[in-house]
Amino acid sequence: MTGALYAVSDLHVSYAENRAVVDGLRPETADDWLIVAGDVGEVFADIERTLRLLRDRFARVVWAPGNHELWTHPNDPVTLRGVARYDALVAMCRELGVLTPEDDYPVWRGAGGPVTVAPLFLLYDYSFRAPGTTTKEESLRAAYDAGVVCTDEMLLHPDPYPDRESWCAARLEQTRLRLEATDPALPTVLASHWPLVRQPTEVLWFPEFAQWCGTDRTADWHVRHRAAVAVYGHLHIPRTTHYDGVRFEEVSLGYPREWRRRGGEPAPMKRILG
C-alpha cells in the first residue's frame, strides 16, 4: 500500500460552510484511508449522505460516533433514541461499506503499519468534574450556574439504560474486551470522539464543559492497549500533544466561527500514518 491513514472529526455538516469544506476532502492516492471520529451531523440523512460521499472517495472509511449523531433532534424524521439510534447508524454504515465500532477492527498495512485501527464508542460518565466539585450533582450544578450546559442533556437519550453513565459503563466493558482480544504483536490507532485522557480538556475556555468530554476509566488505555496514536475530536481544538510518550491528535473541523478564527482555508484532514 502506498497511501496514508488520515483522520477528521466534527464536520458538523448542518452548516453550509462546512458542507463546502467536506466537498473538498479528497484522498491523495487510491490507497488512502479516512477515520471519521464523530459529529458528522445531527440529522440521520445528513450523516448518511456525508459518509456515502467519503466512502466513494477513500479506499476505506472508519467511523466512530460522536454525541451529535446520537441526538434525537427535533428536525430529524428519524426519531429513534439511545441504543436503537446507534444500532440504526451502524446498520446504515454497513450498507455503505463504512466500518464502525461493531465491526472487526481493520489492520492498516501501509507506511507506519501494520497497526490495528480501532474505532471506539465510549461516551462519558461525568467523572471529568467541574473544578471544586466532588460529585456528579455538584458538577452539573456548577455547569448550570455558569450557563455552560451541553445539549446532550436535552437530546442524547440513553434508552434503554437509566442514564448516560450506565450506557458508558456498558460500552467501556464491551470495548475493553474487544481491545484485549486484538493481536498483542500489533500497535493500535485508537479513534474515539471523546479524548481518552482528561489533560486535553485543561485548555477549555469553560472548564465546566469537561464533564461531557470523557471518563477517567480510560486514563491508561493508550498505554494498556499499545496505542501508536490516539485520535479524538469533540473539543474543537485541533492540535498534537503527547501523553506517556503516545501521540494524541485532535482532528476537529468545528463550527465555521471557530475555523475562521484560525485564518486561511480549513484543511481538517490530519495525516496519522503514512
Coordinates of C-alpha atoms in Angstrom, one line a residue:
M1 CA 0.0 0.0 0.0
T2 CA 1.3 3.4 -0.9
G3 CA -1.4 5.5 0.7
A4 CA -1.8 7.3 4.1
L5 CA -4.1 7.0 7.0
Y6 CA -6.0 10.3 7.6
A7 CA -8.4 11.4 10.3
V8 CA -11.0 14.1 10.7
S9 CA -13.9 14.8 13.1
D10 CA -16.6 17.3 13.9
L11 CA -17.6 18.1 10.4
H12 CA -21.0 19.5 11.5
V13 CA -22.5 19.4 8.0
S14 CA -25.6 21.2 9.1
Y15 CA -23.6 24.4 8.3
A16 CA -23.4 25.2 4.6
E17 CA -19.8 26.4 5.0
N18 CA -18.8 23.0 6.5
R19 CA -20.5 21.2 3.7
A20 CA -18.3 23.1 1.3
V21 CA -15.2 22.0 3.2
V22 CA -16.4 18.4 3.2
D23 CA -16.9 18.6 -0.6
G24 CA -13.2 19.4 -0.8
L25 CA -12.0 16.4 1.2
R26 CA -10.2 14.1 -1.2
P27 CA -7.6 11.4 -1.0
E28 CA -4.1 11.9 -2.4
T29 CA -3.8 8.3 -3.5
A30 CA -6.2 5.4 -4.3
D31 CA -5.0 3.6 -1.1
D32 CA -5.8 6.4 1.4
W33 CA -8.0 5.5 4.4
L34 CA -10.0 8.1 6.4
I35 CA -11.0 7.9 10.1
V36 CA -14.1 10.0 10.9
A37 CA -14.1 10.5 14.6
G38 CA -17.7 11.6 15.2
D39 CA -20.0 14.6 14.9
V40 CA -20.6 14.4 11.2
G41 CA -24.0 15.9 11.9
E42 CA -27.3 15.6 13.8
V43 CA -29.8 14.6 11.1
F44 CA -29.7 10.9 10.0
A45 CA -29.9 11.7 6.3
D46 CA -27.1 14.3 6.5
I47 CA -24.8 11.7 8.2
E48 CA -25.6 9.1 5.6
R49 CA -25.1 11.5 2.7
T50 CA -21.7 12.6 4.1
L51 CA -20.4 9.1 4.8
R52 CA -21.5 7.9 1.4
L53 CA -19.6 10.8 -0.3
L54 CA -16.4 10.0 1.7
R55 CA -16.8 6.2 1.2
D56 CA -17.0 6.8 -2.6
R57 CA -13.7 8.7 -2.4
F58 CA -11.5 6.8 0.1
A59 CA -10.3 3.2 -0.1
R60 CA -11.7 2.7 3.4
V61 CA -13.7 4.9 5.8
V62 CA -13.7 4.1 9.6
W63 CA -16.4 5.8 11.7
A64 CA -16.8 6.3 15.4
P65 CA -19.9 8.1 16.7
G66 CA -19.9 11.5 18.4
N67 CA -22.6 12.9 20.6
H68 CA -24.3 14.8 17.8
E69 CA -25.0 11.6 15.8
L70 CA -26.7 10.2 18.9
W71 CA -29.0 13.2 19.4
T72 CA -32.7 12.7 18.8
H73 CA -33.0 16.1 17.1
P74 CA -36.5 17.7 16.6
N75 CA -35.6 18.4 13.0
D76 CA -34.8 14.7 12.3
P77 CA -37.5 12.5 10.8
V78 CA -35.7 9.6 12.4
T79 CA -37.0 9.6 16.0
L80 CA -35.0 6.7 17.4
R81 CA -33.4 7.2 20.8
G82 CA -30.4 5.8 22.5
V83 CA -29.1 2.4 21.6
A84 CA -31.8 2.0 18.9
R85 CA -30.4 5.1 17.1
Y86 CA -26.8 3.9 17.4
D87 CA -27.8 0.5 16.0
A88 CA -29.5 2.2 13.1
L89 CA -26.4 4.3 12.4
V90 CA -24.3 1.1 12.5
A91 CA -26.7 -0.6 10.1
M92 CA -26.6 2.3 7.7
C93 CA -22.8 2.4 7.8
R94 CA -22.6 -1.3 7.0
E95 CA -24.8 -0.8 3.9
L96 CA -22.4 1.9 2.8
G97 CA -19.3 -0.2 3.5
V98 CA -18.2 2.1 6.3
L99 CA -16.5 0.3 9.3
T100 CA -17.9 1.0 12.8
P101 CA -17.0 0.1 16.4
E102 CA -19.2 -3.0 16.0
D103 CA -17.1 -4.4 13.1
D104 CA -13.8 -6.3 13.1
Y105 CA -11.0 -3.9 13.6
P106 CA -9.1 -3.5 10.3
V107 CA -5.3 -3.6 10.1
W108 CA -3.6 -0.7 8.3
R109 CA -0.6 -2.2 6.4
G110 CA 0.6 0.9 4.7
A111 CA 3.5 3.1 5.8
G112 CA 3.7 3.2 9.6
G113 CA 2.0 -0.2 9.8
P114 CA 0.9 -2.8 10.4
V115 CA -1.4 -1.3 13.1
T116 CA -4.8 -2.3 14.3
V117 CA -7.3 0.6 13.7
A118 CA -9.9 0.6 16.5
P119 CA -12.9 2.9 16.3
L120 CA -14.3 3.3 19.8
F121 CA -17.7 4.3 21.1
L122 CA -17.3 5.0 24.8
L123 CA -19.4 8.1 25.8
Y124 CA -18.7 9.8 29.2
D125 CA -19.6 9.4 32.8
Y126 CA -19.3 12.9 34.4
S127 CA -16.0 11.9 36.1
F128 CA -14.2 14.9 34.5
R129 CA -15.9 17.0 37.1
A130 CA -16.0 20.8 37.3
P131 CA -13.3 22.5 39.4
G132 CA -14.1 22.4 43.1
T133 CA -16.8 19.7 42.9
T134 CA -16.7 16.1 44.0
T135 CA -19.9 14.6 42.8
K136 CA -21.9 14.5 39.5
E137 CA -24.7 16.5 41.1
E138 CA -22.3 19.3 42.3
S139 CA -20.5 19.3 38.9
L140 CA -23.8 19.6 36.9
R141 CA -25.0 22.3 39.3
A142 CA -21.8 24.3 38.7
A143 CA -22.3 24.0 34.9
Y144 CA -25.9 25.2 35.1
D145 CA -24.9 28.1 37.3
A146 CA -22.2 29.1 34.8
G147 CA -24.6 28.7 31.9
V148 CA -22.4 26.1 30.3
V149 CA -24.6 23.0 29.6
C150 CA -24.1 20.5 26.8
T151 CA -27.1 20.0 24.6
D152 CA -26.7 16.3 25.3
E153 CA -28.7 16.9 28.5
M154 CA -31.7 17.6 26.3
L155 CA -31.2 15.5 23.2
L156 CA -28.9 12.5 23.9
H157 CA -31.1 9.8 25.4
P158 CA -29.6 6.7 27.0
D159 CA -32.5 4.4 26.4
P160 CA -32.8 1.6 27.5
Y161 CA -30.2 2.5 30.1
P162 CA -31.3 4.6 33.0
D163 CA -28.6 7.3 32.4
R164 CA -25.6 8.1 30.2
E165 CA -23.1 6.9 32.7
S166 CA -24.7 3.4 32.7
W167 CA -24.5 3.3 28.9
C168 CA -20.9 4.5 29.2
A169 CA -20.1 1.7 31.6
A170 CA -21.5 -0.9 29.3
R171 CA -19.6 0.5 26.3
L172 CA -16.4 0.5 28.3
E173 CA -16.7 -3.1 29.2
Q174 CA -17.6 -4.2 25.7
T175 CA -14.8 -2.2 24.2
R176 CA -12.2 -3.4 26.8
L177 CA -12.9 -7.0 25.9
R178 CA -12.6 -6.2 22.2
L179 CA -9.3 -4.5 22.6
E180 CA -7.9 -7.2 24.8
A181 CA -8.6 -9.7 22.0
T182 CA -6.6 -7.8 19.4
D183 CA -3.2 -9.1 18.2
P184 CA -0.8 -8.3 21.0
A185 CA 2.0 -8.0 18.5
L186 CA 0.5 -5.0 16.8
P187 CA 0.3 -1.4 18.0
T188 CA -3.1 0.3 17.6
V189 CA -4.6 3.5 16.4
L190 CA -7.4 4.3 19.0
A191 CA -10.0 6.5 17.4
S192 CA -12.7 7.9 19.7
H193 CA -14.8 11.0 19.6
W194 CA -14.1 11.8 23.2
P195 CA -10.4 12.1 24.4
L196 CA -9.2 9.1 26.4
V197 CA -7.4 11.3 28.9
R198 CA -8.5 14.4 30.7
Q199 CA -5.5 16.5 30.0
P200 CA -6.7 17.9 26.7
T201 CA -9.7 19.5 28.4
E202 CA -7.5 21.7 30.5
V203 CA -7.4 24.3 27.8
L204 CA -11.2 24.6 27.5
W205 CA -12.4 28.2 27.9
F206 CA -15.2 26.8 30.1
P207 CA -13.8 24.1 32.4
E208 CA -17.3 23.1 33.4
F209 CA -17.8 21.6 29.9
A210 CA -15.2 18.9 30.6
Q211 CA -17.7 16.6 32.3
W212 CA -19.2 15.8 28.9
C213 CA -15.8 15.0 27.4
G214 CA -14.8 11.6 28.6
T215 CA -14.2 9.3 31.5
D216 CA -11.4 8.7 34.0
R217 CA -11.7 5.0 33.3
T218 CA -9.8 5.3 30.0
A219 CA -6.9 7.2 31.5
D220 CA -4.4 4.4 30.8
W221 CA -5.9 2.9 27.7
H222 CA -3.4 4.4 25.4
V223 CA -0.7 2.6 27.2
R224 CA -2.6 -0.6 28.1
H225 CA -3.8 -1.1 24.5
R226 CA -0.5 -0.3 22.8
A227 CA -1.5 2.9 21.0
A228 CA 0.8 4.3 18.5
V229 CA -1.6 7.2 18.0
A230 CA -4.8 8.2 19.8
V231 CA -7.3 10.2 17.6
Y232 CA -10.1 12.2 19.0
G233 CA -12.3 15.3 18.4
H234 CA -15.2 16.9 20.3
L235 CA -13.2 19.8 21.8
H236 CA -12.9 21.7 18.5
I237 CA -9.2 22.5 19.4
P238 CA -7.1 20.8 16.7
R239 CA -3.6 20.1 17.9
T240 CA -1.0 17.4 18.6
T241 CA 0.0 16.5 22.1
H242 CA 1.8 13.6 23.8
Y243 CA 1.0 11.7 27.0
D244 CA 3.1 8.9 28.3
G245 CA 5.0 9.0 25.0
V246 CA 1.9 8.5 22.9
R247 CA 0.9 10.9 20.2
F248 CA -2.7 12.3 20.6
E249 CA -4.3 14.0 17.6
E250 CA -7.3 16.3 18.0
V251 CA -8.7 16.4 14.4
S252 CA -11.8 18.6 14.6
L253 CA -13.0 20.9 11.9
G254 CA -15.5 22.6 14.2
Y255 CA -18.1 25.3 13.6
P256 CA -17.4 28.0 11.0
R257 CA -17.0 30.7 13.6
E258 CA -14.2 28.6 15.1
W259 CA -12.2 27.6 12.0
R260 CA -12.5 31.2 10.6
R261 CA -10.6 32.4 13.7
R262 CA -7.7 30.2 12.8
G263 CA -7.4 32.0 9.4
G264 CA -7.0 30.7 5.9
E265 CA -8.9 27.9 4.3
P266 CA -9.6 25.0 6.6
A267 CA -7.7 21.7 5.9
P268 CA -9.1 19.5 8.6
M269 CA -7.8 16.1 7.4
K270 CA -4.8 15.1 9.5
R271 CA -2.3 12.6 8.3
I272 CA -2.0 10.0 11.1
L273 CA 0.3 7.4 9.4
G274 CA 2.0 7.1 6.0

